[in-house]
C-alpha positions in Angstrom: 117.7 74.4 96.7 117.8 77.9 95.2 115.4 78.8 92.5 112.9 76.1 93.5 109.5 76.7 94.9 106.5 75.1 96.6 103.0 76.0 95.8 99.9 76.1 98.0 96.3 76.5 96.9 94.2 78.0 99.7 90.4 77.8 99.1 88.9 80.0 101.8 85.3 81.0 102.5 85.5 84.2 100.7 88.4 83.7 98.2 90.8 81.3 96.6 94.6 82.0 96.4 97.7 80.5 94.9 100.7 81.2 97.0 104.4 80.5 96.1 107.0 79.9 98.8 110.7 79.2 98.6 112.1 76.2 100.4 113.1 78.4 103.4 109.5 79.3 104.1 109.5 82.8 102.6 106.4 83.9 100.7 107.5 84.8 97.1 104.2 85.8 95.6 100.4 85.1 95.5 97.4 85.7 93.3 93.9 85.6 94.7 90.3 85.8 93.4 87.2 86.4 95.5 84.3 84.0 95.1 80.8 83.8 96.4 78.7 80.9 97.6 75.2 81.9 96.7 72.0 80.9 98.5 69.5 79.0 96.4 66.2 81.0 97.0 64.3 77.7 97.2 66.3 76.6 100.2 66.9 79.2 103.0 70.3 78.9 104.6 71.9 77.2 101.6 75.4 78.0 100.4 75.9 76.4 97.0 79.4 75.8 95.7 79.7 76.6 92.0 82.4 74.1 91.1 82.7 75.1 87.4 83.1 78.8 88.0 85.3 78.3 91.1 87.6 75.9 89.3 88.1 78.6 86.7 89.0 81.1 89.4 91.4 78.6 90.9 93.2 78.2 87.6 93.3 82.0 87.1 95.1 82.3 90.5 97.7 79.6 89.5 98.4 81.3 86.2 98.3 84.7 87.9 101.0 84.0 90.5 103.3 82.8 87.7 102.6 86.0 85.7 103.2 88.2 88.8 106.4 86.6 89.9 107.9 85.6 86.5 108.6 82.1 87.9 108.6 79.2 85.4 106.0 76.6 86.4 108.8 74.0 85.9 110.4 75.4 89.0 107.5 74.3 91.2 108.8 71.2 93.1 105.4 70.2 94.5 101.9 71.5 95.3 99.5 71.0 98.1 96.1 72.4 99.1 94.1 73.7 102.0 90.6 75.0 102.4 87.7 75.9 104.6 86.5 72.9 106.5 83.0 71.3 106.4 82.2 72.1 102.7 81.5 68.9 100.8 81.5 67.8 97.1 79.5 64.8 95.8 80.6 63.0 92.7 78.9 60.5 90.4 80.5 57.3 89.1 82.1 59.1 86.2 83.9 61.5 88.5 81.7 64.4 87.7 80.6 66.8 90.5 76.9 66.6 91.1 76.3 68.6 94.3 78.4 70.8 96.6 77.9 73.2 99.5 80.2 75.5 101.4 81.1 75.5 105.0 78.3 77.1 107.0 75.4 75.9 104.8 72.5 75.6 107.2 69.6 74.4 105.0 69.3 71.1 106.8 67.3 72.1 109.9 64.5 69.6 109.2 67.1 66.9 108.8 68.7 67.7 112.1 65.3 67.3 113.8 64.8 64.1 111.9 68.1 62.7 113.1 67.3 63.6 116.7 64.0 61.8 116.4 65.8 58.6 115.5 67.3 58.5 119.0 67.5 61.5 121.4 71.0 60.3 122.4 72.2 59.7 118.9 74.0 63.0 118.5 75.9 62.6 121.8 76.8 59.0 121.0 78.1 59.9 117.6 80.1 62.9 119.1 82.0 60.5 121.3 83.1 58.6 118.2 83.6 61.4 115.7 84.2 64.6 117.8 81.4 66.3 115.8 77.8 67.2 116.4 75.1 67.9 113.8 75.9 71.7 113.9 78.5 71.8 111.0 78.9 68.2 109.9 77.9 66.4 106.7 75.3 64.1 108.2 72.3 66.4 108.0 73.4 67.7 104.6 73.6 64.2 103.1 70.2 63.4 104.6 68.9 66.7 103.1 70.1 65.5 99.6 68.4 62.1 100.2 65.2 63.8 101.2 65.1 66.8 98.8 67.1 65.6 95.8 66.7 61.8 95.7 67.8 61.6 92.1 71.1 63.2 93.0 71.4 61.0 96.1 71.1 57.8 94.1 73.9 58.9 91.8 76.5 59.6 94.5 79.6 57.5 94.1 82.0 59.5 96.3 82.0 62.3 98.9 85.0 64.6 99.3 86.2 67.9 100.7 87.4 71.1 98.9 91.1 70.6 99.5 91.0 67.1 97.9 88.7 68.5 95.2 91.6 70.7 94.1 94.0 67.8 93.9 91.4 65.8 92.1 90.9 68.4 89.5 94.6 68.6 88.8 95.3 64.9 88.8 92.1 62.8 88.6 93.0 61.2 91.9 90.5 61.5 94.8 91.8 60.9 98.3 90.3 62.4 101.5 92.6 63.0 104.5 91.7 63.0 108.2 92.1 66.6 109.2 89.2 67.9 107.0 87.5 64.5 106.5 87.0 64.3 110.3 84.9 67.5 110.2 82.2 65.6 108.3 81.2 63.7 111.4 81.6 60.5 109.4 85.1 59.7 110.6 86.1 57.6 113.6 88.6 59.8 115.5 90.6 56.9 116.9 91.5 55.2 113.6 91.4 58.4 111.5 89.2 56.8 108.8 85.6 56.7 107.6 83.2 54.9 109.9 80.4 53.4 107.8 78.5 52.5 111.0 77.9 56.2 111.6 76.2 56.5 108.2 74.2 53.4 108.8 72.8 54.7 112.1 71.7 57.9 110.3 69.9 56.0 107.5 72.6 57.0 105.0 74.5 55.0 102.4 77.8 53.3 103.4 79.3 52.9 99.9 80.3 56.5 99.1 83.6 56.8 100.9 86.9 57.2 98.9 90.3 56.1 100.2 92.0 58.0 103.0 95.6 59.2 102.9 97.4 61.1 105.6 98.4 64.7 105.0 101.9 65.2 103.5 101.8 62.0 101.5 101.8 61.8 97.7 98.3 61.9 96.1 99.4 61.9 92.4 100.8 64.3 89.9 99.5 67.0 87.6 97.8 65.3 84.6 97.9 66.5 81.0 94.4 67.9 81.4 95.2 69.5 84.8 98.3 71.1 83.3 96.4 72.5 80.3 93.7 74.1 82.5 96.0 75.4 85.3 99.3 76.3 83.6 101.2 73.9 85.9 103.7 71.5 84.5 102.5 68.0 83.8 104.0 65.5 86.2 104.4 68.0 89.1 103.9 66.1 92.4 100.6 66.7 94.2 100.7 66.2 98.0 97.7 65.6 100.2 96.8 68.8 102.1 94.4 69.5 104.9 91.9 71.7 106.6 92.7 75.4 107.0 93.0 75.5 110.8 95.1 72.3 111.0 97.4 73.5 108.3 97.4 77.0 109.9 98.7 75.3 113.0 101.6 73.7 111.0 102.2 77.1 109.4 102.4 78.7 112.9 104.7 76.0 114.3 102.0 74.3 116.4 103.0 70.7 115.9 103.6 69.3 119.4 101.1 68.0 122.1 100.1 70.8 124.4 100.8 73.6 122.0 98.1 76.0 121.0 97.2 78.8 118.6 94.4 81.3 118.0 93.5 82.1 114.4 91.8 85.5 114.1 89.8 85.9 111.0 86.0 86.1 110.2 85.8 83.4 112.9 88.3 83.0 115.7 89.4 79.5 116.3 91.3 78.3 119.4 93.3 75.1 118.6 94.9 73.0 121.3 97.0 70.0 120.2 96.6 66.6 122.0 98.1 63.2 121.4 94.9 61.4 122.4 91.4 61.7 120.9 89.3 62.0 124.1 86.0 63.9 123.7 84.3 66.0 126.3 81.6 64.3 128.3 79.6 67.5 128.0 79.8 67.4 124.1 80.7 71.1 124.3 84.0 71.3 122.4 84.9 70.1 119.0 87.6 67.5 118.4 89.3 67.1 115.0 92.2 65.1 113.6 95.3 67.2 113.2 97.1 67.1 109.8 100.0 65.4 111.7 99.7 61.6 112.2 98.7 60.5 115.7 97.7 64.0 116.8 94.3 65.6 117.3 93.1 69.1 118.2 90.5 70.5 120.5 88.8 73.3 118.7 86.6 76.1 120.1 85.2 78.7 117.7 84.1 82.3 118.2 81.6 83.5 115.6 82.3 86.5 113.5 84.8 88.8 115.2 86.3 89.7 111.9 82.9 90.2 110.2 81.8 92.3 113.2 84.8 94.5 112.9 84.2 94.9 109.1 80.5 95.8 109.8 81.6 98.4 112.4 84.1 99.9 110.0 81.7 100.1 107.0 78.7 101.2 109.1 80.2 103.9 111.2 83.7 104.8 110.0 83.4 106.6 106.7 85.7 109.4 107.9 88.4 106.9 108.9 88.1 105.2 105.5 88.4 108.6 103.7 91.5 109.5 105.7 93.0 106.1 105.1 92.5 106.4 101.4 94.2 109.8 101.4 97.2 108.4 103.4 97.3 105.1 101.6 97.0 103.1 104.8 94.5 100.6 106.3 91.4 102.2 108.0 91.9 99.8 110.8 95.3 101.4 111.6 93.5 104.7 112.3 90.9 103.1 114.4 93.6 101.2 116.3 95.4 104.4 117.1 92.3 105.9 118.6 91.4 102.7 120.5 94.8 102.5 122.0 94.0 105.7 124.0 90.9 104.0 125.5 91.7 102.4 128.9 91.5 98.6 129.3 87.9 97.6 129.8 86.4 100.2 127.4 84.8 102.0 130.4 82.7 98.9 131.1 81.1 98.4 127.7 79.7 94.8 127.4 79.2 93.2 124.0 76.8 90.4 123.1 78.2 88.7 120.0 79.5 85.1 120.1 78.9 83.0 123.1 81.5 80.5 124.4 81.1 77.4 122.3 78.6 74.8 123.3 78.9 72.4 120.4 75.8 70.3 121.3 73.6 73.3 121.7 75.3 76.0 119.7 73.7 79.4 119.4 74.4 83.1 120.1 72.4 85.9 121.5 71.3 88.9 119.4 74.3 91.2 118.7 74.5 94.4 120.8 76.4 96.8 123.1 75.4 97.3 126.7 76.4 99.2 129.8 77.4 102.6 128.3 76.4 106.1 129.2 75.4 109.1 127.0 78.9 110.6 127.4 80.6 111.2 124.0 83.9 111.8 125.6 84.1 108.2 126.8 81.5 106.3 124.7 82.4 106.9 121.1 83.8 105.1 118.0 87.1 104.4 119.7 85.7 102.8 122.8 83.1 100.7 121.0 85.8 99.6 118.5 88.1 98.6 121.4 85.2 96.8 123.1 84.8 94.6 120.0 88.5 93.7 120.2 88.2 93.0 123.9 85.1 90.9 123.4 86.8 88.6 120.9 89.6 88.0 123.4 87.2 87.5 126.3 85.3 84.8 124.4 88.7 83.2 123.7 89.4 83.2 127.4 86.2 81.3 127.8 87.5 78.8 125.2 90.7 78.4 127.2 88.6 77.5 130.2 86.5 75.1 128.1 89.4 73.1 126.8 91.1 73.2 130.2 88.0 71.6 131.7 88.5 68.6 129.4 92.3 68.3 129.4 93.2 69.7 132.8 95.9 71.6 131.0 96.4 75.2 129.9 99.1 76.4 127.5 101.9 78.6 128.8 101.9 80.7 125.6 100.1 80.7 122.3 100.7 81.7 118.7 98.3 84.3 117.3 97.9 84.3 113.5 95.4 85.4 110.8 94.3 88.9 109.9 93.6 90.1 113.4 97.2 89.4 114.4 98.3 92.2 112.1 97.0 94.6 114.7 99.5 95.2 117.5 96.7 96.5 119.8 94.6 93.4 119.3 97.6 91.1 119.9 98.4 93.0 123.2 94.7 92.8 124.3 94.7 89.0 123.7 97.9 88.7 125.8 96.4 90.8 128.6 93.1 88.9 128.6 94.7 85.4 128.5 97.5 86.3 130.9 100.1 84.5 128.8 102.7 85.5 126.2 101.4 85.7 122.6 103.7 85.0 119.7 102.8 86.6 116.3 104.6 85.0 113.4 106.0 86.9 110.4 103.7 84.9 108.0 100.3 85.8 109.3 98.3 83.6 106.9 99.7 80.3 108.1 97.3 77.9 106.3 99.1 78.4 102.9 102.5 78.1 104.5 101.3 74.9 106.2 100.3 73.5 102.8 103.7 74.4 101.4 105.4 72.6 104.2 103.3 69.5 103.5 104.2 69.8 99.8 107.9 69.8 100.9 107.3 66.9 103.2 105.7 64.9 100.5 108.8 65.1 98.3 111.3 64.7 101.1 112.5 68.2 101.6 111.1 68.3 105.1 111.3 64.7 106.3 110.3 65.6 109.9 107.7 68.4 110.1 108.3 68.9 113.8 112.0 69.6 113.3 111.5 71.5 110.0 109.1 74.1 111.5 111.8 75.2 114.0 113.7 76.7 111.1 110.8 77.7 108.9 108.5 79.5 111.3 109.8 82.9 112.3 108.3 85.0 115.1 107.9 88.7 114.4 107.0 89.8 118.0 106.1 88.4 121.4 103.4 90.3 123.4 103.9 90.1 127.2 100.7 90.4 129.4 100.2 93.7 131.2 99.4 92.5 134.8 97.3 95.6 135.6 95.2 95.1 132.5 94.9 91.3 133.2 93.0 92.0 136.5 90.7 94.4 134.7 89.9 91.8 132.1 89.3 89.0 134.6 86.6 91.2 136.2 85.2 92.1 132.7 85.0 88.4 131.8 82.9 87.5 134.9 80.6 90.4 134.2 80.3 89.5 130.6 79.3 85.9 131.5 76.7 87.1 133.9 75.2 89.6 131.4 75.2 87.2 128.4 73.0 84.5 129.9 69.8 86.6 130.1 70.5 88.1 126.6 70.6 84.5 125.2 67.4 83.7 127.0 65.7 86.7 125.2 66.7 85.2 121.9 65.6 81.7 122.9 62.2 83.2 123.6 62.1 84.9 120.1 62.0 88.3 121.7 65.3 89.1 119.9 66.9 87.3 117.0 69.9 85.0 117.5 73.0 86.2 115.8 73.4 82.5 114.7 72.1 79.2 115.8 72.9 75.7 114.6 70.4 74.0 112.3 67.5 72.3 114.0 67.7 74.3 117.3 
């Protein structure tokens, strides 16, 4: 179908993008705008979502990608959307947004403690139904609105997520889907739908849940109002999208049971597909609905590898940034070259950043570097930079073990996508640490591609996603584990686990500050 395109809107934590693909899965163009989710000074830990400003930025991106590419909006066959998970939007009965927060909003610490006082086993029991704890879900946030903003709470007619907010703004149709809806903690995993009984047990309203449609089905079409604001053509089909990691999995070709991916961005997510929604008896790993019917995902999240790398670059690497600007290259490329000369294990440096996920008691020790000597030949920017890379991969190994403990299975290979996969060194380190081949796709930002694939599915271009991705997803390179390095990293993993435990205890005793801890802990 030459000259015809599919559009994805990708609403991430730090930016929103409009991306155009052709029907062969090739990215044709994109336009992006950064956005911020500001803290309300009255409520520490809050991350307010400014729907008016952010909708304007979204429309700017849509118009911008048409301006950049010269493509006529009439050539867009369909559009779908993806977004950060966990962020929620509340609407009144006129359809107007009345409250919204972004993904890691942590203002509801008092409400988490209130929920735990209802029944000390409530969180564990709800986890077995929903796959979620109180750490990231909507339950404490809704209770916060009830307690702190009762006037807003009484006006709530519907709750939704950001990906369906985009479709709603373009069409006037609100439909939540299971992949992102399940991250609220208000879904029953088994039937992939809202569970009003969960809300009832938490003292919350049961009458605010809109209809549910599976990802890849038609939600509606661009309205006259939506067309006027966005520059899209009125009547363009709008297809139900999904959460960024689930759509990233589709965009990486991870569509079958037992397949797995690692997404390396600000957070690192390990996603393992399963055809049964069985939760861990230890409540330590997250379980979400996949954006594919009758499929779910075990998810384990490492906090902040991408942000840590950015901090290191900006705090210590002014010279590399200057050289990169002169050469018109990425500063990370210069740092990668230096780190590649450091032997595996980084001379024994141990990092304390993210812990292996423990969803029911989720917190991380104070950040730091340990076990280094005052030897500038060995312990310098290159070795500390490599240690950050190795630590992200080591935590991922812990997540492999975590999911294997629940499923009894381990993938024979993975796909590595996201910004970190642009680094050949980081990709090789991940292969060496995990001890399995790592495929890096040509399209690194798979969430938008996953949304485009769903857009095509909704209008019949890709009737079978599992078959379609075989042709659409192209692998750029496969990284084979270096067996010598693998043994080094197995030893490093055991030492890291042993060292991390007392560091976490220091933070638990308030001697050092947690890098992050879930609300209410």
